[in-house]
PDB file of C-alpha atoms in Angstrom:
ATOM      1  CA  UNK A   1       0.000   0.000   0.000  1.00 28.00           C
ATOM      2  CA  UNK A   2       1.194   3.674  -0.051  1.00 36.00           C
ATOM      3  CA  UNK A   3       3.227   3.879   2.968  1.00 46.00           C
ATOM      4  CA  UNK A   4       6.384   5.808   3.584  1.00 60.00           C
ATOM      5  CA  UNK A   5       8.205   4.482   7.033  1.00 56.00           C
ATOM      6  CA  UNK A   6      11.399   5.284   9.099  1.00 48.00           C
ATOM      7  CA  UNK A   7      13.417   2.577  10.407  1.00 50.00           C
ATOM      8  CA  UNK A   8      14.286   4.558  14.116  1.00 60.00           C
ATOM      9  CA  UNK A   9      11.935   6.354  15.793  1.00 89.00           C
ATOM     10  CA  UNK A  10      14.238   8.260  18.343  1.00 93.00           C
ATOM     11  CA  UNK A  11      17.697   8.769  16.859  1.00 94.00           C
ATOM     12  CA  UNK A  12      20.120   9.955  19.881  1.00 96.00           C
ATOM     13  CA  UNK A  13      23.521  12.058  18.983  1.00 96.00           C
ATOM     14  CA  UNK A  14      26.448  13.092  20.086  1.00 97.00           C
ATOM     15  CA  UNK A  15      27.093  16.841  19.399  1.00 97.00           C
ATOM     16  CA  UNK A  16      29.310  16.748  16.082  1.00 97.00           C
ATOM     17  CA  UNK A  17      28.815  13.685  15.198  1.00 97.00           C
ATOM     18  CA  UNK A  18      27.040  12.296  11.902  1.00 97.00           C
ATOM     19  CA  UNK A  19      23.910  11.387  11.744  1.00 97.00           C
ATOM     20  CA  UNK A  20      22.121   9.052   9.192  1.00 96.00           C
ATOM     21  CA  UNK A  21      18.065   8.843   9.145  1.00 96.00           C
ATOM     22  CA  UNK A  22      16.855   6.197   7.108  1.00 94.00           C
ATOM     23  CA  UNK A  23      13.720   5.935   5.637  1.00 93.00           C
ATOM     24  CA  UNK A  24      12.371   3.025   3.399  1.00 92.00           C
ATOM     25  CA  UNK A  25       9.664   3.408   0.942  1.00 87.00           C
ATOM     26  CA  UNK A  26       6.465   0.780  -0.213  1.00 79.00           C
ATOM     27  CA  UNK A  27       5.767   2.266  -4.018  1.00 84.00           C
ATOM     28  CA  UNK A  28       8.161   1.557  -6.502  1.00 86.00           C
ATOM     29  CA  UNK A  29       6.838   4.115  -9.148  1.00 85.00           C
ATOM     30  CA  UNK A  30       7.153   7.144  -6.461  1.00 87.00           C
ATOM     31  CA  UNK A  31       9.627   9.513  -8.779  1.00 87.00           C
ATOM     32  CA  UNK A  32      10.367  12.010  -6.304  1.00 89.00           C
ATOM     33  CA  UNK A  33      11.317  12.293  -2.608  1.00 93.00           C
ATOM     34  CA  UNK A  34      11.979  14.769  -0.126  1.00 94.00           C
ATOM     35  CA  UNK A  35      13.564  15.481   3.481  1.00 96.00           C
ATOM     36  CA  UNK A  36      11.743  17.791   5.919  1.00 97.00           C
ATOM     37  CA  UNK A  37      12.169  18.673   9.210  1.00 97.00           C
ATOM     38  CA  UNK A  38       9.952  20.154  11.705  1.00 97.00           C
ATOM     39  CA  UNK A  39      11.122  21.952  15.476  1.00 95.00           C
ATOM     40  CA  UNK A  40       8.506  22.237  17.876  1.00 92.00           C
ATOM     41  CA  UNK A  41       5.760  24.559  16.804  1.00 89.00           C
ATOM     42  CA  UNK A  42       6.440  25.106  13.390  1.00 93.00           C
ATOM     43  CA  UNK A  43       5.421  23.449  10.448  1.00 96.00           C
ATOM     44  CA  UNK A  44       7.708  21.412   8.361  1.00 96.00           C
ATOM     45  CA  UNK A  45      10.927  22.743   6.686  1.00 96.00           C
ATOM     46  CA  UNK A  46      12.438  21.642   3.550  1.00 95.00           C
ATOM     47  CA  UNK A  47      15.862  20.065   3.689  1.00 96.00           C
ATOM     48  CA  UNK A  48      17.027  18.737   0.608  1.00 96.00           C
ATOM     49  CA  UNK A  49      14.799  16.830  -2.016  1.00 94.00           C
ATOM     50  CA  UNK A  50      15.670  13.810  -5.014  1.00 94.00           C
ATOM     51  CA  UNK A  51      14.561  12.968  -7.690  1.00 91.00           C
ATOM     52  CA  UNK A  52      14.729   9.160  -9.126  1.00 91.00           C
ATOM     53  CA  UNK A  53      16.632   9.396 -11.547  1.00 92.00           C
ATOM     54  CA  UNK A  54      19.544  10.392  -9.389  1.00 95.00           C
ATOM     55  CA  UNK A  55      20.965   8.361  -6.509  1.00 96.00           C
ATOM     56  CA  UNK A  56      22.439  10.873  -4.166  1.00 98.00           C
ATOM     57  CA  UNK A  57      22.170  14.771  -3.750  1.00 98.00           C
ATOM     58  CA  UNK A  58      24.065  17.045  -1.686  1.00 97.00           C
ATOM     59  CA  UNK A  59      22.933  20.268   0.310  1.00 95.00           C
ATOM     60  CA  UNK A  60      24.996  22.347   3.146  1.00 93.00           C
ATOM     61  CA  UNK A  61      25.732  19.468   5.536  1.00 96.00           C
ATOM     62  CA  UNK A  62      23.271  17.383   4.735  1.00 98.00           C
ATOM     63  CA  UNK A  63      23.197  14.380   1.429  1.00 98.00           C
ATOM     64  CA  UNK A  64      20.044  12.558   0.713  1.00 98.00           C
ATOM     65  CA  UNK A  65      21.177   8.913  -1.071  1.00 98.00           C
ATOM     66  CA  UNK A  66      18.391   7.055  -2.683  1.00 97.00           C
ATOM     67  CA  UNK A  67      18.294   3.333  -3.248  1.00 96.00           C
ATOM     68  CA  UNK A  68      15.656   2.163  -5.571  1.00 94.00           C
ATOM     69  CA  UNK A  69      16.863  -1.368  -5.436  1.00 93.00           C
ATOM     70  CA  UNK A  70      15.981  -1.870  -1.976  1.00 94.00           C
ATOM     71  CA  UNK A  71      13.392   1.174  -2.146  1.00 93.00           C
ATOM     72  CA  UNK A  72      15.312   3.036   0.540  1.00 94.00           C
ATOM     73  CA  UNK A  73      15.934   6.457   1.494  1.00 95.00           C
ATOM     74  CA  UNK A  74      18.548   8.716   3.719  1.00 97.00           C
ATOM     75  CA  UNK A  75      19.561  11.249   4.805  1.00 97.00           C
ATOM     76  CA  UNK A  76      22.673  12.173   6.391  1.00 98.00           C
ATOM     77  CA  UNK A  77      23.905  15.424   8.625  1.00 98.00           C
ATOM     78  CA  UNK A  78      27.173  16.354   8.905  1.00 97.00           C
ATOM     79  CA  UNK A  79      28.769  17.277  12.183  1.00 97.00           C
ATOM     80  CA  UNK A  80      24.932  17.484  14.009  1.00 97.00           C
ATOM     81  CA  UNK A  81      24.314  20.902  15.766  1.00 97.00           C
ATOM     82  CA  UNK A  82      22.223  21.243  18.574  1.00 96.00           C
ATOM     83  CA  UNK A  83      19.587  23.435  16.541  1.00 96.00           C
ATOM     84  CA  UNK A  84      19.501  20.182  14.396  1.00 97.00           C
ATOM     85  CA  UNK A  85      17.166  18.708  17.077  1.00 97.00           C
ATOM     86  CA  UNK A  86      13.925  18.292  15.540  1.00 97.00           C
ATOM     87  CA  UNK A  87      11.753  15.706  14.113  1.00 96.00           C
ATOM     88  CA  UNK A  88      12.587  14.690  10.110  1.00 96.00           C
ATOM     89  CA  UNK A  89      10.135  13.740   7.813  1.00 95.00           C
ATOM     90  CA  UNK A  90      10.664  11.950   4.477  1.00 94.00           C
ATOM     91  CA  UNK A  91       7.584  12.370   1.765  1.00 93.00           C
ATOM     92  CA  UNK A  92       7.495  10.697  -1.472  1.00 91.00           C
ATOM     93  CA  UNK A  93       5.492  11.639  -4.643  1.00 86.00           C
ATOM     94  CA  UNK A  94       3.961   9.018  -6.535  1.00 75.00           C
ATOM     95  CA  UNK A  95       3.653   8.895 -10.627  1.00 58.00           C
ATOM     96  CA  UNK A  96       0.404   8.407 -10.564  1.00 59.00           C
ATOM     97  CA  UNK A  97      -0.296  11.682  -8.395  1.00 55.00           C
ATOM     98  CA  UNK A  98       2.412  13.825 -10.291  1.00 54.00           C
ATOM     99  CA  UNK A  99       1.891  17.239 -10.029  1.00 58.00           C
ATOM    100  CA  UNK A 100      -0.644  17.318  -7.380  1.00 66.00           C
ATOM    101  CA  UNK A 101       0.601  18.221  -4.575  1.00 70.00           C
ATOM    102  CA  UNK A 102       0.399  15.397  -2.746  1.00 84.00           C
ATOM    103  CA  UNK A 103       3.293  13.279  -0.889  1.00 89.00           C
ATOM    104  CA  UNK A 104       3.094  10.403   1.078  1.00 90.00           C
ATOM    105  CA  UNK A 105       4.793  11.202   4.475  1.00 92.00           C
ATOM    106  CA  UNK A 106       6.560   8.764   6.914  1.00 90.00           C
ATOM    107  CA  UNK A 107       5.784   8.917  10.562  1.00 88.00           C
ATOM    108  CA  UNK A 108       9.232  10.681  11.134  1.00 92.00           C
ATOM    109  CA  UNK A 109      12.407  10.352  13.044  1.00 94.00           C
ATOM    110  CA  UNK A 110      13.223  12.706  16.117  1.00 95.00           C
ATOM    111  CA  UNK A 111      16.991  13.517  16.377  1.00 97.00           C
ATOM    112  CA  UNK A 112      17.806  14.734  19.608  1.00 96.00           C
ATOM    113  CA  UNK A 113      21.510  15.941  19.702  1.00 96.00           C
ATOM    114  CA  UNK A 114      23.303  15.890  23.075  1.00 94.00           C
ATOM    115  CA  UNK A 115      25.893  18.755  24.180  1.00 89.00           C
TER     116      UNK A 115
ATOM    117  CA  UNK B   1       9.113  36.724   0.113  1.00 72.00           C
ATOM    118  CA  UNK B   2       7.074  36.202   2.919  1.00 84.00           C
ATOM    119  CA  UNK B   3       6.320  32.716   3.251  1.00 93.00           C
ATOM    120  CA  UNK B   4       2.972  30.791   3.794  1.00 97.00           C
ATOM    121  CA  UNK B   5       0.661  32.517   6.815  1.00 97.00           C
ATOM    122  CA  UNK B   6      -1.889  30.317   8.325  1.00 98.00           C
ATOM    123  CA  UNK B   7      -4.956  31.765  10.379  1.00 97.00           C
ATOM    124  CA  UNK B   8      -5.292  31.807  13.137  1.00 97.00           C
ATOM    125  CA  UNK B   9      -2.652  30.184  14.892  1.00 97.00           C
ATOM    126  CA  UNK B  10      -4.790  28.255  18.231  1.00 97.00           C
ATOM    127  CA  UNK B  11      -8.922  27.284  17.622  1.00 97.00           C
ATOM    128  CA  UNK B  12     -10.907  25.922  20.568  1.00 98.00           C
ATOM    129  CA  UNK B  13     -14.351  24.508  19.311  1.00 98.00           C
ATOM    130  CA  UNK B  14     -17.095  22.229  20.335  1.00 98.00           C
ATOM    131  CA  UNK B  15     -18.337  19.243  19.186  1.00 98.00           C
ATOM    132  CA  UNK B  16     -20.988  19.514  16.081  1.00 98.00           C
ATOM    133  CA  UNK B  17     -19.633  23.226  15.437  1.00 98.00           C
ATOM    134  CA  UNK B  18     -17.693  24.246  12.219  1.00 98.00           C
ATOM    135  CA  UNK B  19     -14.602  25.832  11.845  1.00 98.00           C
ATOM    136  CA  UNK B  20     -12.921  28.084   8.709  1.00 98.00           C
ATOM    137  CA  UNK B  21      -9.143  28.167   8.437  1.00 98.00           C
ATOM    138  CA  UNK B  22      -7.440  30.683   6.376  1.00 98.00           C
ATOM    139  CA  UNK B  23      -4.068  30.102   4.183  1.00 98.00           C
ATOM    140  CA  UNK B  24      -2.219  32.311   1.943  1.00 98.00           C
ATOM    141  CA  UNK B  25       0.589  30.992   0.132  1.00 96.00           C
ATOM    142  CA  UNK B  26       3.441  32.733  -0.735  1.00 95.00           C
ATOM    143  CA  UNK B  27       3.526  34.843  -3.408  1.00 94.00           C
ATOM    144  CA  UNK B  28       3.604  33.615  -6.772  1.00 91.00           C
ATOM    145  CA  UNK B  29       2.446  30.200  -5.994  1.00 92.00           C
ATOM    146  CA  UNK B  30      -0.585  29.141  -7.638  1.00 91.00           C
ATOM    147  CA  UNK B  31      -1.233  25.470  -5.848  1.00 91.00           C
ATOM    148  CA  UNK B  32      -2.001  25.315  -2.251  1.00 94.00           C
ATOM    149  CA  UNK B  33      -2.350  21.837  -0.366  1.00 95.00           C
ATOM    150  CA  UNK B  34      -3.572  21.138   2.913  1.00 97.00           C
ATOM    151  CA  UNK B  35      -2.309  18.093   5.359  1.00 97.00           C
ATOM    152  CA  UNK B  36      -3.757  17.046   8.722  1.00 97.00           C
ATOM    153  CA  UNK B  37      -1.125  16.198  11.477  1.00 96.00           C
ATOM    154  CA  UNK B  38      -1.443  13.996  14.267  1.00 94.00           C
ATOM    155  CA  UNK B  39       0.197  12.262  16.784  1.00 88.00           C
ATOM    156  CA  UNK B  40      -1.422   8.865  15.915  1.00 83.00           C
ATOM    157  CA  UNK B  41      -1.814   8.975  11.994  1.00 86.00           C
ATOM    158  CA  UNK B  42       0.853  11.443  11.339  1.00 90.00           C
ATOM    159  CA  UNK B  43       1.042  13.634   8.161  1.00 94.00           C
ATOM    160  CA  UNK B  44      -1.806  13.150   5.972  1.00 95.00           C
ATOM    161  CA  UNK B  45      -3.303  14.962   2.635  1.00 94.00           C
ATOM    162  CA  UNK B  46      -6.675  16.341   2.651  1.00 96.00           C
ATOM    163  CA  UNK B  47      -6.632  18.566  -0.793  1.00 93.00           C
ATOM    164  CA  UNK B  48      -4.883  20.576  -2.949  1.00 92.00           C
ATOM    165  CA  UNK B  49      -6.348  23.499  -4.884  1.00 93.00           C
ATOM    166  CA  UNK B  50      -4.698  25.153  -8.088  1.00 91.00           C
ATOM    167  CA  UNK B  51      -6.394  28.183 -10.123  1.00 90.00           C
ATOM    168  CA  UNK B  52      -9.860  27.822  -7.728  1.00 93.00           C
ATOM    169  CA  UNK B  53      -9.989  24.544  -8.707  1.00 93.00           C
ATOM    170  CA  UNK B  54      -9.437  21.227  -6.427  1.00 92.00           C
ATOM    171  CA  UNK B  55      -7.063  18.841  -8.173  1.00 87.00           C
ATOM    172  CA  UNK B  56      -7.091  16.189  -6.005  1.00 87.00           C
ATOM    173  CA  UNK B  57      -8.576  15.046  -2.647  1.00 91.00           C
ATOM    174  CA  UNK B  58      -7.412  12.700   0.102  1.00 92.00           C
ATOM    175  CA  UNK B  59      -9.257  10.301   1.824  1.00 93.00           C
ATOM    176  CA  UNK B  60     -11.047  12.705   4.251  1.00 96.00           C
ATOM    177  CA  UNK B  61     -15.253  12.106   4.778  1.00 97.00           C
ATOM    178  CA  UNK B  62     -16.921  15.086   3.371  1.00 96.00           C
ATOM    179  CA  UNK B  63     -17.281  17.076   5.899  1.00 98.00           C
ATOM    180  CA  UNK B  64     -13.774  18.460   5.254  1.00 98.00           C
ATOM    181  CA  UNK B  65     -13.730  20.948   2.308  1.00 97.00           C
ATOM    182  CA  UNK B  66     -12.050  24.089   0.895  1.00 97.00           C
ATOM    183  CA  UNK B  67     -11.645  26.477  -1.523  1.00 97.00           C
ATOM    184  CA  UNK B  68      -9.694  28.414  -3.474  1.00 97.00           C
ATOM    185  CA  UNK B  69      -9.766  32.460  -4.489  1.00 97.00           C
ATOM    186  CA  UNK B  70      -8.814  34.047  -7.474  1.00 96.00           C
ATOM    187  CA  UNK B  71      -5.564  35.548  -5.467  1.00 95.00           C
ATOM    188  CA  UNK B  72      -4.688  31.870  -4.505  1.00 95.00           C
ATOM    189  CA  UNK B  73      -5.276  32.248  -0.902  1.00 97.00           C
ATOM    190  CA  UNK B  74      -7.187  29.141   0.582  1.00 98.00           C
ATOM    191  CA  UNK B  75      -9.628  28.203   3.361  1.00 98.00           C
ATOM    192  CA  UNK B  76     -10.254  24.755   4.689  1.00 98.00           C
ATOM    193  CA  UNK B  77     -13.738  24.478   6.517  1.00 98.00           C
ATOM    194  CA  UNK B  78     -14.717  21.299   9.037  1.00 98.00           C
ATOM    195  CA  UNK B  79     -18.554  21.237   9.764  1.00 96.00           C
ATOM    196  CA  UNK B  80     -19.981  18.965  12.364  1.00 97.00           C
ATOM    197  CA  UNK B  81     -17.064  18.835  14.536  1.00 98.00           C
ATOM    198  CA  UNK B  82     -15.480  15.113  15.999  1.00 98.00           C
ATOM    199  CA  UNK B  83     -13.265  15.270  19.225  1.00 97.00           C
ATOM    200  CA  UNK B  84     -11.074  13.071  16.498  1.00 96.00           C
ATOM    201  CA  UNK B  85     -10.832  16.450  14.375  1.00 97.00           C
ATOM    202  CA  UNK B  86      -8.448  17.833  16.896  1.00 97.00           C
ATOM    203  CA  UNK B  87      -4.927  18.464  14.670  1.00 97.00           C
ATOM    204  CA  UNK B  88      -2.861  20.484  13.318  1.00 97.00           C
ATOM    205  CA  UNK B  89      -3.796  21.655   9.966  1.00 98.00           C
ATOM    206  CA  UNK B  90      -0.866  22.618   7.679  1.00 98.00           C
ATOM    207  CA  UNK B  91      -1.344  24.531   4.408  1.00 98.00           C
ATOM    208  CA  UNK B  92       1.603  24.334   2.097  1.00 96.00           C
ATOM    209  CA  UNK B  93       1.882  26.359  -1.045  1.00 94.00           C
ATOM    210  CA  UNK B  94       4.219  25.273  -4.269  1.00 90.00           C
ATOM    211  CA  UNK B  95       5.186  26.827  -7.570  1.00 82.00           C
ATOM    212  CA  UNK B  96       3.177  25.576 -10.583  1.00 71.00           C
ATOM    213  CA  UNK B  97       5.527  22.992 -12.458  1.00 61.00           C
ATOM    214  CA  UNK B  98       7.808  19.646 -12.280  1.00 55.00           C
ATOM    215  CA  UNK B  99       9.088  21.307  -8.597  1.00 60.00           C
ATOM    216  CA  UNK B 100       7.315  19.199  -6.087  1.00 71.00           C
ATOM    217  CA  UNK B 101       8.630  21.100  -3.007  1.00 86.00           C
ATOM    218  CA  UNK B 102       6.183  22.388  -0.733  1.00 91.00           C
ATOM    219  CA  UNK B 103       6.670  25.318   1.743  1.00 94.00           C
ATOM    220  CA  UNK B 104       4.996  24.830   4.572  1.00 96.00           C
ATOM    221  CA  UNK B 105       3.086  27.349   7.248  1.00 97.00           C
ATOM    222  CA  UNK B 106       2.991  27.117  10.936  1.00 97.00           C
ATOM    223  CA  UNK B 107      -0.275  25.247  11.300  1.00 97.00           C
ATOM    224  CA  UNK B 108      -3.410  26.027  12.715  1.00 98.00           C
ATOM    225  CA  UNK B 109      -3.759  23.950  15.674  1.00 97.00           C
ATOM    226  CA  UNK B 110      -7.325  22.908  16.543  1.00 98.00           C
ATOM    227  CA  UNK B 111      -8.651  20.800  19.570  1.00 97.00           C
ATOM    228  CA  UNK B 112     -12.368  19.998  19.500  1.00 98.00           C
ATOM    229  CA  UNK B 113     -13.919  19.836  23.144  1.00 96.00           C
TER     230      UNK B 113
END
């Protein structure tokens, strides 16, 4: 079914370390996907989005890599800051809803970076 | 740019009352969406308008509907009001093309007493 899930609820790090959110996708036609992360009351922020036809993307600190093979998603932070404490989101848009708007979120990930 | 503004910000309601939110999207975007977001079900689309016209439509009963106005600014409307309404309601706005990004607002948060 269309279902978008993350592997780790809770992901715990160490101030500067990397951090790598995984996210693993049902729908093998979905074309795009995209990162977002949302802080405490606020709505979601874009991070860094992909496309399918590429397999890995890079933004400031932070690289999506996209798996189709094994329908997986990720997305990495480089040297984590505390103000990277928030909860991440990955979306995907299928084919068949191209163009609409709509994406198919996962339940999300909450990184919580310790001083 | 200013980016997408959601009114009003907090909504306190009763059962079996309706509600209006308000969402405009930032400028030059011509599609607006909105999502539901809860703790149990998570992020979930509920429509998204382009040009006053809804393009497509989650799987939300009917007593969830909106609308779109010639300036693109949106409004979401929930009659007959369940205690399982209570959510924040995000409107996110995009530019008309192959760019699927959405920018997001701050929500409306609603709880239904």
């Amino acid at each position: 079914g269309e279902s978008v899930g993350l592997h780790l609820p809770t992901l715990s790090v160490q101030e500067g370390d990397n951090s790598i959110i995984n996210c693993a996708y049902s729908n093998s036609a979905s074309d795009y996907f995209i990162w977002y992360k949302q802080e405490s009351g606020k709505g979601p922020q874009f991070i860094i989005d992909i496309r399918s036809n590429m397999d890995k993307r890079q933004g400031q600190r932070v690289t999506v890599l996209l798996n189709k093979t094994v329908k997986h998603l990720s997305l990495q932070i480089a040297a984590t800051q505390p103000g990277d404490s928030a909860v991440y989101f990955c979306a995907e848009n299928f084919q068949g809803s191209s163009n609409t708007g709509k994406l198919i979120f996962g339940q999300g990930t909450t990184l919580q970076v310790k001083p | 740019k200013a980016g997408v503004t959601q009114t009003p910000r907090y909504l306190i309601k009763t059962r079996g009352q309706q509600v209006t939110l308000s969402c405009s999207p930032i400028s030059g975007h011509r599609s607006v969406s909105w999502y539901q977001q809860t703790p149990g079900q998570g992020l979930q689309f509920l429509f998204e308008y382009f040009s006053e016209t809804q393009r497509n439509k989650g799987n939300f009963p009917g007593r969830f509907s909106g609308r779109q106005f010639s300036n693109s600014r949106s409004e979401m409307n929930v009659s007959t009001l369940e205690l399982g309404d209570s959510a924040l309601y995000l409107c996110a706005s995009r530019e008309q093309g192959t760019n699927e990004k959405l920018f997001f607002g701050s929500g409306t948060q609603l709880s239904v007493l």
